[in-house]
Short mmCIF file of C-alpha atoms in Angstrom, two decimals:
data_model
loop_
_atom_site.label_atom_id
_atom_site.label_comp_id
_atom_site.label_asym_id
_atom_site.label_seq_id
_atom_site.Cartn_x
_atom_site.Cartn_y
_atom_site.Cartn_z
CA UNK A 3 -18.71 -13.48 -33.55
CA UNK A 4 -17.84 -13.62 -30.18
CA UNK A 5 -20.56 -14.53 -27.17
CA UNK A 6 -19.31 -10.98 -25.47
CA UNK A 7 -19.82 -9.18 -28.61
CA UNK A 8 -23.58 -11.41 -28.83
CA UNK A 9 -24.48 -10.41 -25.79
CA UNK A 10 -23.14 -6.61 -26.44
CA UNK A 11 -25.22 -6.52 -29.59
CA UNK A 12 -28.50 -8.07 -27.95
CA UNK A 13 -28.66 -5.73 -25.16
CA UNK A 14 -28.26 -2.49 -27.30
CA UNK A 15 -31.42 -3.88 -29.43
CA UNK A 16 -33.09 -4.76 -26.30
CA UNK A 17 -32.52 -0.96 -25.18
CA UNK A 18 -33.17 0.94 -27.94
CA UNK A 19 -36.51 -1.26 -28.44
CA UNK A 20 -37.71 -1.05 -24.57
CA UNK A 21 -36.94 2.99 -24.90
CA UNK A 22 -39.40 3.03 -27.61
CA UNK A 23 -42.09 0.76 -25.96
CA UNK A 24 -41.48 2.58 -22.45
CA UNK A 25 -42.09 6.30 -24.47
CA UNK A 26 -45.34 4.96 -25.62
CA UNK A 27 -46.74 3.18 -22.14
CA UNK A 28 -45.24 3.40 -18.81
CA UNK A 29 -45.08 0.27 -17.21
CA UNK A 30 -44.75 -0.53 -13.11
CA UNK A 31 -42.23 -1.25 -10.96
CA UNK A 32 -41.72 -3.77 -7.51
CA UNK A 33 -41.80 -1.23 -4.75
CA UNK A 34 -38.04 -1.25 -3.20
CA UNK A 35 -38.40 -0.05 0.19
CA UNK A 36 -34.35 1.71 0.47
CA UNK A 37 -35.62 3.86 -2.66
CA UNK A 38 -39.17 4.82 -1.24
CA UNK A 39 -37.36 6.03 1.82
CA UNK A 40 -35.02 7.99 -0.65
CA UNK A 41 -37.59 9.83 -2.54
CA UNK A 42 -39.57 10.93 1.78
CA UNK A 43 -36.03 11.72 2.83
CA UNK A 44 -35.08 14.00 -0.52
CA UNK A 45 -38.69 15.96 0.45
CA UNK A 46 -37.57 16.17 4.40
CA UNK A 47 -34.39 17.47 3.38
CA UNK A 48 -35.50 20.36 1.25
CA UNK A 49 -38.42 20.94 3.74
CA UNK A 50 -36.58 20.98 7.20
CA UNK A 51 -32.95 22.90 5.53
CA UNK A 52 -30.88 19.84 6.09
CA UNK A 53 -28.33 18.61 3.19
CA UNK A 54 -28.11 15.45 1.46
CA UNK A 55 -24.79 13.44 1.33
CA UNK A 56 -24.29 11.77 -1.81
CA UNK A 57 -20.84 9.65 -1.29
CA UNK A 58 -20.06 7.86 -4.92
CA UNK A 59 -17.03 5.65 -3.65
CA UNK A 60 -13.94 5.26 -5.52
CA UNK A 61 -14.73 3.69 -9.11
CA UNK A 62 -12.15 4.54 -11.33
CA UNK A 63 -13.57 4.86 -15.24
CA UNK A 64 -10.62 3.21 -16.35
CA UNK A 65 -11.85 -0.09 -14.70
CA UNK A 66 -14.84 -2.44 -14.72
CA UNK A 67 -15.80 -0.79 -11.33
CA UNK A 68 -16.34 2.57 -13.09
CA UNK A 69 -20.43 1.26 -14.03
CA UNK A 70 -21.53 1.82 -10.40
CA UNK A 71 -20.07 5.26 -10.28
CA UNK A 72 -21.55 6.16 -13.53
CA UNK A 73 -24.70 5.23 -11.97
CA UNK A 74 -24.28 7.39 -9.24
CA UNK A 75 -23.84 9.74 -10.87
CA UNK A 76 -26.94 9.23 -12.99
CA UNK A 77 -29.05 9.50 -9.46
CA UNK A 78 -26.98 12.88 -8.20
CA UNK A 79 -27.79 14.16 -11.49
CA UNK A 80 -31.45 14.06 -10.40
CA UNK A 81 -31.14 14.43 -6.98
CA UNK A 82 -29.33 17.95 -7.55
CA UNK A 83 -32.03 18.56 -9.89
CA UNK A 84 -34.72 17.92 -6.88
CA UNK A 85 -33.03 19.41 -4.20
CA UNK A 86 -30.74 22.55 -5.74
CA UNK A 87 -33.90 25.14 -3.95
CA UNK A 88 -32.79 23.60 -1.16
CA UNK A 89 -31.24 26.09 1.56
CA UNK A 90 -28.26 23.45 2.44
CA UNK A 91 -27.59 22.01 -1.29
CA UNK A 92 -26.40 18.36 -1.63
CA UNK A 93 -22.64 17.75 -1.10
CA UNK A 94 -21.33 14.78 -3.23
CA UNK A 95 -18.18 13.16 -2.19
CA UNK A 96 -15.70 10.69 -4.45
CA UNK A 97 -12.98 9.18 -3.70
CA UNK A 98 -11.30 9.42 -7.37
CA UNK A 99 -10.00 12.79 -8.87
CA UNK A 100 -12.20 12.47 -12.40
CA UNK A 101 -15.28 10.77 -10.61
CA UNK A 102 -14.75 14.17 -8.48
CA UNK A 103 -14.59 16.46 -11.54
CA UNK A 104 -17.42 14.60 -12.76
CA UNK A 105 -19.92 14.88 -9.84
CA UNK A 106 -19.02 18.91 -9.83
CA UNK A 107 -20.24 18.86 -13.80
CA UNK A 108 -23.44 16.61 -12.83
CA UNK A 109 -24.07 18.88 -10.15
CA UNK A 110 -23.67 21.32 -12.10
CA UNK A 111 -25.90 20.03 -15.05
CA UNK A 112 -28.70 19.52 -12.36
CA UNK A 113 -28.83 23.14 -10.89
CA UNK A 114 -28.97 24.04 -14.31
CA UNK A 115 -32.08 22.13 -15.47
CA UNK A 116 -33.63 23.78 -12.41
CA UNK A 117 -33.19 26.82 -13.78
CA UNK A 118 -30.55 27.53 -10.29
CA UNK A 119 -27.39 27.29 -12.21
CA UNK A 120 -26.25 30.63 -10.17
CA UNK A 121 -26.74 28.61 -6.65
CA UNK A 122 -23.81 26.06 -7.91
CA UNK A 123 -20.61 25.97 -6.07
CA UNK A 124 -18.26 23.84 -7.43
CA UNK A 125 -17.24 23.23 -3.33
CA UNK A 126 -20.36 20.92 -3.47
CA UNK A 127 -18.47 18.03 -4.96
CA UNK A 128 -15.31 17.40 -3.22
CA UNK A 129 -12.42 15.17 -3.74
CA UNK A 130 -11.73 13.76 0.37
CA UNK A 131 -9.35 11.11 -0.18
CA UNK A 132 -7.23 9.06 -2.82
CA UNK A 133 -6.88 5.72 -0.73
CA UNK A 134 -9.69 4.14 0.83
CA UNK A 135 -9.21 5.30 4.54
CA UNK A 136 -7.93 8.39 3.73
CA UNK A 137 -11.29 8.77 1.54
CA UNK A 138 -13.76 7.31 4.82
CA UNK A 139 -11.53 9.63 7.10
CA UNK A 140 -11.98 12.75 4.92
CA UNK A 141 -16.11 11.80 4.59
CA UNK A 142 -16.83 11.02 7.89
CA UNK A 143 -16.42 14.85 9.23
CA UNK A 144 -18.90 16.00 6.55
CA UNK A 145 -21.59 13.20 7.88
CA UNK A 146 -20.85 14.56 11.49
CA UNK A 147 -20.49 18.33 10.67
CA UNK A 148 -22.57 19.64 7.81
CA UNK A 149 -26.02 19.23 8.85
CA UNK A 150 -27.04 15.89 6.87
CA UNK A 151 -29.65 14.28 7.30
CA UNK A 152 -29.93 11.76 4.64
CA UNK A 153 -26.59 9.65 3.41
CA UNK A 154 -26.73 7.87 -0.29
CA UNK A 155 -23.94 5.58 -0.29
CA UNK A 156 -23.62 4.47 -3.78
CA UNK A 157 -20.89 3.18 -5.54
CA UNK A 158 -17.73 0.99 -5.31
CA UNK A 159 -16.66 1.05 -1.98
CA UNK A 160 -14.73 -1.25 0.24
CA UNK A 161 -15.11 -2.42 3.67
CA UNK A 162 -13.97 1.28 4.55
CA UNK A 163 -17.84 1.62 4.35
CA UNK A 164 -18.36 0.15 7.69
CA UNK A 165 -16.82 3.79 8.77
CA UNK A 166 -19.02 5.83 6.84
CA UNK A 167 -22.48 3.78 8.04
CA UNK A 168 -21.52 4.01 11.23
CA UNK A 169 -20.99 7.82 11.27
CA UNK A 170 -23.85 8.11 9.69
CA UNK A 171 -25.75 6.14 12.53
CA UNK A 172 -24.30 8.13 14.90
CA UNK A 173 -26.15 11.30 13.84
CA UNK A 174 -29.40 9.03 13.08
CA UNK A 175 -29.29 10.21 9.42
CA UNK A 176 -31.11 8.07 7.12
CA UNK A 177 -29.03 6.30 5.16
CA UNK A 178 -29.68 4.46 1.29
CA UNK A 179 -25.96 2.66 0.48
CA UNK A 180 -25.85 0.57 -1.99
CA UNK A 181 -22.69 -0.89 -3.85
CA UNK A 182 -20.92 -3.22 -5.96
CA UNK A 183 -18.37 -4.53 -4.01
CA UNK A 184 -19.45 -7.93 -2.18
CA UNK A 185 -17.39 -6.67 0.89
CA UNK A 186 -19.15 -3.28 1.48
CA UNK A 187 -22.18 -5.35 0.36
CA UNK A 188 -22.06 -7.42 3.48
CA UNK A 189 -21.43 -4.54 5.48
CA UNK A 190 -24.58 -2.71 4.80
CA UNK A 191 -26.79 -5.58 4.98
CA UNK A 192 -25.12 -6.11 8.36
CA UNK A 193 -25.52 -1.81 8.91
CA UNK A 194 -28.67 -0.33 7.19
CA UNK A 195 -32.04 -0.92 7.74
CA UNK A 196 -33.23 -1.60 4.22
CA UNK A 197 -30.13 -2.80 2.15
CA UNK A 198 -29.74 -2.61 -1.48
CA UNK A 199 -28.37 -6.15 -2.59
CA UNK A 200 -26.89 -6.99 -6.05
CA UNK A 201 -28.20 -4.90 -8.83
CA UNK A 202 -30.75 -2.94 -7.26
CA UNK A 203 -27.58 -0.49 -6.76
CA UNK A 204 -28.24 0.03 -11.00
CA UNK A 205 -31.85 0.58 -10.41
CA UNK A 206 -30.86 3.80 -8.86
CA UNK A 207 -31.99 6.32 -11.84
CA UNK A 208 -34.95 4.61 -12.70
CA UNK A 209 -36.75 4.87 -8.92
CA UNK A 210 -35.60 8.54 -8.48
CA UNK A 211 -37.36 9.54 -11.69
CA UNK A 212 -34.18 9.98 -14.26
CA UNK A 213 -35.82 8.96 -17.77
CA UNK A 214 -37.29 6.68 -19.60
CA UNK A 215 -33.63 5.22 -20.61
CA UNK A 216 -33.49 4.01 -17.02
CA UNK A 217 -36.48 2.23 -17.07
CA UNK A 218 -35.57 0.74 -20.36
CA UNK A 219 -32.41 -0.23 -19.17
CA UNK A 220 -34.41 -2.16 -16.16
CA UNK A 221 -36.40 -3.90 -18.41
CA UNK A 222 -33.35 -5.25 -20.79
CA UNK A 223 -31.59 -6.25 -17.40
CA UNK A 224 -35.09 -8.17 -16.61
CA UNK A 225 -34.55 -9.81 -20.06
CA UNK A 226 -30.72 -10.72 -20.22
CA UNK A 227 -31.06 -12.23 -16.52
CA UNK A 228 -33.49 -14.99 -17.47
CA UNK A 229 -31.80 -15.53 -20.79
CA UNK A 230 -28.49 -16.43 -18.41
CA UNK A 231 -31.02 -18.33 -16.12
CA UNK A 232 -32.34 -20.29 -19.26
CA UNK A 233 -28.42 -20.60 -20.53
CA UNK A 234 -27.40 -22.05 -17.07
CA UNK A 235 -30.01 -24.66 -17.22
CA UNK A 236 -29.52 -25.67 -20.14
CA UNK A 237 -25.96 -26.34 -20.21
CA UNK A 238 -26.45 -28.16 -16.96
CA UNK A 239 -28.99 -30.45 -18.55
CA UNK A 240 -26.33 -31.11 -21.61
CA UNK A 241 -24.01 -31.35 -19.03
CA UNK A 242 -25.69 -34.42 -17.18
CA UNK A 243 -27.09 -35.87 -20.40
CA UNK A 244 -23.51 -36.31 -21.68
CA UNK A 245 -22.33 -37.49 -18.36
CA UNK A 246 -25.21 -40.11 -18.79
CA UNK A 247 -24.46 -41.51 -22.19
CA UNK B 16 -19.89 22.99 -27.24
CA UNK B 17 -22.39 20.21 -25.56
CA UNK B 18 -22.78 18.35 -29.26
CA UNK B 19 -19.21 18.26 -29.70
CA UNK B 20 -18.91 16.49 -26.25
CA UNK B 21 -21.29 14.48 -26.73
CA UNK B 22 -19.95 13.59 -30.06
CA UNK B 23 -16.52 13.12 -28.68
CA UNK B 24 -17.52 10.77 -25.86
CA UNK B 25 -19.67 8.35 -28.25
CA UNK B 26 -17.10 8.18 -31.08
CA UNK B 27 -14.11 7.96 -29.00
CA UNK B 28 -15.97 5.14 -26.78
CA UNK B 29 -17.02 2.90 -29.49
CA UNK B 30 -13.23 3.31 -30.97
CA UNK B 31 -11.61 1.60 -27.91
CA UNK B 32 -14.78 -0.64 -27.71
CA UNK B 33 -14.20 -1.90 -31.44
CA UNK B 34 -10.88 -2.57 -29.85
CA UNK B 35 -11.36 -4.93 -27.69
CA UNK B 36 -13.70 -7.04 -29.54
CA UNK B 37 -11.84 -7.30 -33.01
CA UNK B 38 -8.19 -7.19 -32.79
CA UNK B 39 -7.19 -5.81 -36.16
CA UNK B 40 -4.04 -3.56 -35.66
CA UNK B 41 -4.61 -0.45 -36.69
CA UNK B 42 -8.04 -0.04 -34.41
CA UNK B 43 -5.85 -2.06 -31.47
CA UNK B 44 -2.86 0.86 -31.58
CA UNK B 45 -5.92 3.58 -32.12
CA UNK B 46 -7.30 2.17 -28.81
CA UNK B 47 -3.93 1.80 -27.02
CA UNK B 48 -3.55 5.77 -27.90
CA UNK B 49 -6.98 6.97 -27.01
CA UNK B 50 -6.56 4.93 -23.73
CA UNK B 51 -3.41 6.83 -23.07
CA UNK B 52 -4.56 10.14 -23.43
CA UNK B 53 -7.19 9.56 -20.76
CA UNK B 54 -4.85 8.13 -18.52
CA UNK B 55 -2.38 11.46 -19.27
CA UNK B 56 -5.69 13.24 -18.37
CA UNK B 57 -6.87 11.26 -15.61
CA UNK B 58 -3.76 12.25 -14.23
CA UNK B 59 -3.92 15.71 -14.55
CA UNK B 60 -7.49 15.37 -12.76
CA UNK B 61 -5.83 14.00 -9.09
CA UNK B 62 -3.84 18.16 -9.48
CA UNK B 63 -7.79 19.58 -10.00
CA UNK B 64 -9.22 17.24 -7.11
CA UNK B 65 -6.47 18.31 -4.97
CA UNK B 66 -6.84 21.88 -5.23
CA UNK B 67 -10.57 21.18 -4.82
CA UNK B 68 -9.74 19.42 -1.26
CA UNK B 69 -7.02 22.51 -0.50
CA UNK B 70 -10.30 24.83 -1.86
CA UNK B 71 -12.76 23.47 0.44
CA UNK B 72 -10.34 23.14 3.67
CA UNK B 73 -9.13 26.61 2.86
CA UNK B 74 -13.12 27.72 2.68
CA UNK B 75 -13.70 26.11 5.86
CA UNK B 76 -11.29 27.88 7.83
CA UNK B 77 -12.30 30.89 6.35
CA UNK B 78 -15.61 31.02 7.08
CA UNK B 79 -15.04 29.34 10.68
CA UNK B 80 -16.48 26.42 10.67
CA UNK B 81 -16.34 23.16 12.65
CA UNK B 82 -12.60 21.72 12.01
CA UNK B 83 -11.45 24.96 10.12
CA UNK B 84 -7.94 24.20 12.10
CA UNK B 85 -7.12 20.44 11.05
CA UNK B 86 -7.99 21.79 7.34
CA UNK B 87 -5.42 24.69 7.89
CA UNK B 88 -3.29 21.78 8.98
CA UNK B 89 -3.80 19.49 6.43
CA UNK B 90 -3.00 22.41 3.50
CA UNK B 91 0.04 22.72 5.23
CA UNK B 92 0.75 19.22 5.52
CA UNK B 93 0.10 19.19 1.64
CA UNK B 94 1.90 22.19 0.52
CA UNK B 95 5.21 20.69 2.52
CA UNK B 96 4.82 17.50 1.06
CA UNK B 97 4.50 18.15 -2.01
CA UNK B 98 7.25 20.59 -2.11
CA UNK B 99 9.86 18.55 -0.31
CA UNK B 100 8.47 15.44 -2.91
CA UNK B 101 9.51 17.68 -5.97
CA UNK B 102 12.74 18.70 -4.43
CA UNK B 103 14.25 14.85 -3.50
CA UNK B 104 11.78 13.16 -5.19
CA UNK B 105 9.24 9.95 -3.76
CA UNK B 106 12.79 7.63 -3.42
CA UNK B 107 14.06 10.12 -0.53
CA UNK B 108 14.18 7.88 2.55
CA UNK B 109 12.50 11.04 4.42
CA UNK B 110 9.99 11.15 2.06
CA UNK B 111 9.19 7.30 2.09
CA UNK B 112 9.57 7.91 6.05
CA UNK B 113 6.76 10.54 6.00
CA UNK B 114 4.49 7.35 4.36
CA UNK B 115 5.87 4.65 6.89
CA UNK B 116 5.59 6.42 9.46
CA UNK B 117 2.53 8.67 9.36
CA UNK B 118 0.60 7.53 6.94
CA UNK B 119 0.53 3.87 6.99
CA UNK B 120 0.07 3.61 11.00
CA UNK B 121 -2.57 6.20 10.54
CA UNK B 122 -4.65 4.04 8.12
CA UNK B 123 -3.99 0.57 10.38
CA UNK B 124 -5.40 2.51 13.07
CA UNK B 125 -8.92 3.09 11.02
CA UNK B 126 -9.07 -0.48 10.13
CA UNK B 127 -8.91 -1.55 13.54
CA UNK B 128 -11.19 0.49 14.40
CA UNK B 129 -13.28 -0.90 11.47
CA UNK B 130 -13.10 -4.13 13.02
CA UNK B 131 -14.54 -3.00 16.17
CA UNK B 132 -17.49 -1.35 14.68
CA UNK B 133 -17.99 -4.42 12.13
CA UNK B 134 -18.63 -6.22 15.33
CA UNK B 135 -20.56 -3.82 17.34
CA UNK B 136 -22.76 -3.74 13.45
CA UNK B 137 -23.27 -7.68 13.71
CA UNK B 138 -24.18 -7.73 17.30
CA UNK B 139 -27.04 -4.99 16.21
CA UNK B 140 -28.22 -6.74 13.35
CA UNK B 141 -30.83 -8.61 14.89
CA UNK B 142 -32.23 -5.58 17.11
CA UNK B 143 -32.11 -3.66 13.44
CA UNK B 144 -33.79 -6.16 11.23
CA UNK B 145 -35.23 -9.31 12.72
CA UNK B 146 -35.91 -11.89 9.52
CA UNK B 147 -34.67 -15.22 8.51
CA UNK B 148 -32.48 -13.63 5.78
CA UNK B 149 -31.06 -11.83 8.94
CA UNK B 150 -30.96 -15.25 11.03
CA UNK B 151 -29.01 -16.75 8.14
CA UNK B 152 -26.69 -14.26 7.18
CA UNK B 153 -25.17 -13.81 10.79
CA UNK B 154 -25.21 -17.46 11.88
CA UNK B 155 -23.04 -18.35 8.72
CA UNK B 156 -20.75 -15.43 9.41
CA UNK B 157 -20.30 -17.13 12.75
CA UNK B 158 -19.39 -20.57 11.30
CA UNK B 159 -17.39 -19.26 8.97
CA UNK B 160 -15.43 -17.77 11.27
CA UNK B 161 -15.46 -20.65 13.89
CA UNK B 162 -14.23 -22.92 10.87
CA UNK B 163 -11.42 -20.49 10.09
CA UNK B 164 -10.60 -19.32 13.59
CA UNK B 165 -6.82 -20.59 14.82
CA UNK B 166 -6.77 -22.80 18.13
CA UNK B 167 -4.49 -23.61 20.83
CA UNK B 168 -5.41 -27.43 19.63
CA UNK B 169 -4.56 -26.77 15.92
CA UNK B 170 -7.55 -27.18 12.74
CA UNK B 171 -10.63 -28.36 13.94
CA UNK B 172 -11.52 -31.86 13.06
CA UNK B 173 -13.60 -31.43 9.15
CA UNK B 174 -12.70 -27.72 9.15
CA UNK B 175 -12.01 -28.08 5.01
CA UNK B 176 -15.14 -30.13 4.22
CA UNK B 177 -17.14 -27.78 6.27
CA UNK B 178 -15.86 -24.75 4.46
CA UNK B 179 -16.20 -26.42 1.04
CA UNK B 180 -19.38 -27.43 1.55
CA UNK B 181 -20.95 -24.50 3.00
CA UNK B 182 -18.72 -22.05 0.50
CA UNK B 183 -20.74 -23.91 -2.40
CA UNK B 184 -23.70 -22.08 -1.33
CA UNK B 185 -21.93 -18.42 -0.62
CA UNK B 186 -19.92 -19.16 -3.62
CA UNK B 187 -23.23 -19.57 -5.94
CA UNK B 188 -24.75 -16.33 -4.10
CA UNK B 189 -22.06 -14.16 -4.84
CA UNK B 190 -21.97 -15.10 -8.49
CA UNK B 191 -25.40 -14.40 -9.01
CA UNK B 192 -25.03 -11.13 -7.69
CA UNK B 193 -21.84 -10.75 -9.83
CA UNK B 194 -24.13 -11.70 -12.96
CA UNK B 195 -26.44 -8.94 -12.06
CA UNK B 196 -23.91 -6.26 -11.42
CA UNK B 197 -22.57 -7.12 -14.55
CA UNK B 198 -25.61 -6.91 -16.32
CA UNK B 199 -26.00 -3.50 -14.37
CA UNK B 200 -22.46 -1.93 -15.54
CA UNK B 201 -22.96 -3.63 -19.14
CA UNK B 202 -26.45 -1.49 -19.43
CA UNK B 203 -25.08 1.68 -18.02
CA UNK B 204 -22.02 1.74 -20.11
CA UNK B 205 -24.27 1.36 -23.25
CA UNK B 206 -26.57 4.56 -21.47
CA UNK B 207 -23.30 6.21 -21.57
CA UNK B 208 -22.32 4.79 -25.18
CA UNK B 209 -25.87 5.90 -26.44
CA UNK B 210 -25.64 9.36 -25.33
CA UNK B 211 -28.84 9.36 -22.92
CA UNK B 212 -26.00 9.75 -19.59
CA UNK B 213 -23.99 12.85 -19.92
CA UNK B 214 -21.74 12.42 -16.75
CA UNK B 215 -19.63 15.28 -17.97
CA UNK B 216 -22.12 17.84 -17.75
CA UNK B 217 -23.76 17.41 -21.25
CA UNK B 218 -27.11 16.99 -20.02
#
């Protein structure tokens, strides 16, 4: 068996086994200050009639970088659900044609579990661009122009970010970015006043309220990262021992 | 309708996911095929998204709003392009001209001015967020680019060294946060496998 296929094996246990010991007793999480901000500003919005901006990059699904997109998605899903009362509903924008046809569905899916399903408009999640400038150049009028006052940067991104933050900072919109890419990384640690770094970007769904799955999934994370921790060790103990002998 | 999705996604996912981890041939050419189909539909998807950015510039100028005109103007743009493209084809050296010359200088343009506001974001880091993380981050920017910067004098004296040495600690960052995004995408792929995410409107 291969390690990949191990590892693939371990962490569906782990999930399946944290989903059943999460449905039984919530546990806690580390307060991360980007997401508390996320949850006042998703309240503000639907209180004062301005719009959340959900932009979900340009993962492709064909590629490794489709997992942050898919977890955007997993947070617009909720967010939609939250904020589809709202007078100015969420727009989510993508920067791939299916991630595009997939935020209209999730948007969709969320105005529906609100029991709103009529208040959709499938205008709400739009395709702006197919390269990465043409995508920040086809976003950044939306930021300036459509009343929002909260920007959610999540997903795979490039440094065409450093566009979108500062349009957002421009209008003084709040802004929660978060991605995979180490480039756009940089950027909003350089940009946004509390950054998302790493994998805190995957702990999206689980701090806006999106199931006990996402919790779960947080917990096996937990798990596999100190197993790699303990594996890195190791070998560099066996490592220096045989160097030694 | 939603079961059968649902259905679909899982069983089609763990096909091409059997795939890659045992290379037996009948399950390798099932996941070649199921791989092409998606891309067949994938493409089919940039046609939806582009009426959908048509739809929403068209909406725009219809109901007046801020901009209505350059989405008027980029319809048009579209609807010519695209026309002309199926007439002489991408190879047409008007057609490659529209890229060179429109296009391309249009998107050098935004990453120059990227680079200005990259700098104008450093040089506000400090009166954003003022911590040691902060401290560290922008002073090794700085080196870094010191190190790498050309001069009139040629390489500074232990540029390499420098660069090595202080790329073994940036180098060890970014693969721990590499580790973690992987163990982030590896979790929500097996959400997705499980059927608790329904991106395509299952849930």
């Amino acid at each position: 068996m291969s390690p990949a296929l191990g590892l693939f094996i371990l962490a569906a246990i782990l999930l399946l086994l944290f989903i059943f010991l999460r449905r039984k007793s919530s546990g806690s999480f580390r307060i991360i200050d980007a997401y508390e901000r996320l949850n006042r500003s998703v309240g503000l919005a639907v209180e004062d009639g301005t719009r959340l901006h959900i932009s979900l990059g340009r993962g492709n699904l064909f590629t490794a970088r489709g997992g942050s997109a898919l977890a955007g998605l997993a947070m617009l899903r909720r967010l939609a659900e939250r904020t589809s009362v709202s007078d100015r509903p969420p727009i989510a924008t993508s920067g791939d044609a299916s991630l595009a046809i997939l935020s209209q569905d999730t948007l969709q899916s969320g105005y529906r579990a609100a029991g709103a399903e009529e208040q959709y408009r499938f205008t709400t999640g739009r395709l702006t661009g197919l390269t990465p400038f043409s995508y920040a150049a086809g976003t950044i009028p939306i930021i300036h122009d459509e009343y929002v006052s909260t920007n959610i940067i999540v997903g795979d991104l490039g440094a065409e970010a450093g566009l979108l933050v500062e349009a957002s900072d421009r209008e003084n919109a709040n802004l929660i970015a978060a991605s995979d890419n180490l480039s756009a990384q940089s950027i909003f640690y350089a940009s946004s006043q509390e950054p998302l770094i790493g994998e805190e970007l995957f702990a999206a769904g689980a701090y806006v309220g999106a199931g006990t799955p996402h919790e779960a999934s947080l917990n096996v994370q937990d798990v596999l990262r100190w197993l790699i921790i303990l594996a890195i060790i190791v070998g560099s103990l066996v490592k220096f021992a045989g160097a030694l002998i | 309708m939603r079961v059968i999705t649902t259905a679909l996604a899982i069983v089609v996912g763990l096909f091409v996911l059997a795939g890659y981890f045992f290379q037996v041939g009948p399950l390798v050419e099932l996941q070649v095929r199921l791989i092409d189909g998606a891309i067949i539909i994938a493409g089919m998807a940039i046609l939806v998204g582009i009426f959908n950015l048509a739809a929403v510039q068209m909406e725009k100028f219809r109901a007046r709003q801020k901009g209505g005109m350059y989405g008027i103007l980029l319809v048009l743009s579209l609807v010519v392009t695209f026309g002309l493209g199926l007439i002489f084809g991408p190879e047409n050296p008007y057609m490659r001209l529209t890229v060179e010359a429109i296009i391309i200088p249009v998107e050098a343009s935004l990453m120059a001015i990227l680079a200005v506001t990259l700098i104008y974001a450093s040089i506000r880091l400090l009166r954003r967020r003022v911590d040691v993380m902060s401290v560290i981050f922008l002073v090794v920017a700085l080196v870094f680019l010191f190190l790498m910067m050309p001069t009139p004098f040629g390489p500074i004296p232990g540029d390499r060294a420098m660069i090595d040495f202080l790329g073994m600690f940036s180098r060890g960052g970014a693969r721990g946060l590499l580790i973690g995004i992987a163990l982030g995408t590896l979790l929500t792929g097996l959400r997705v496998l499980f059927g608790v995410d329904r991106p395509y409107g299952g849930n």
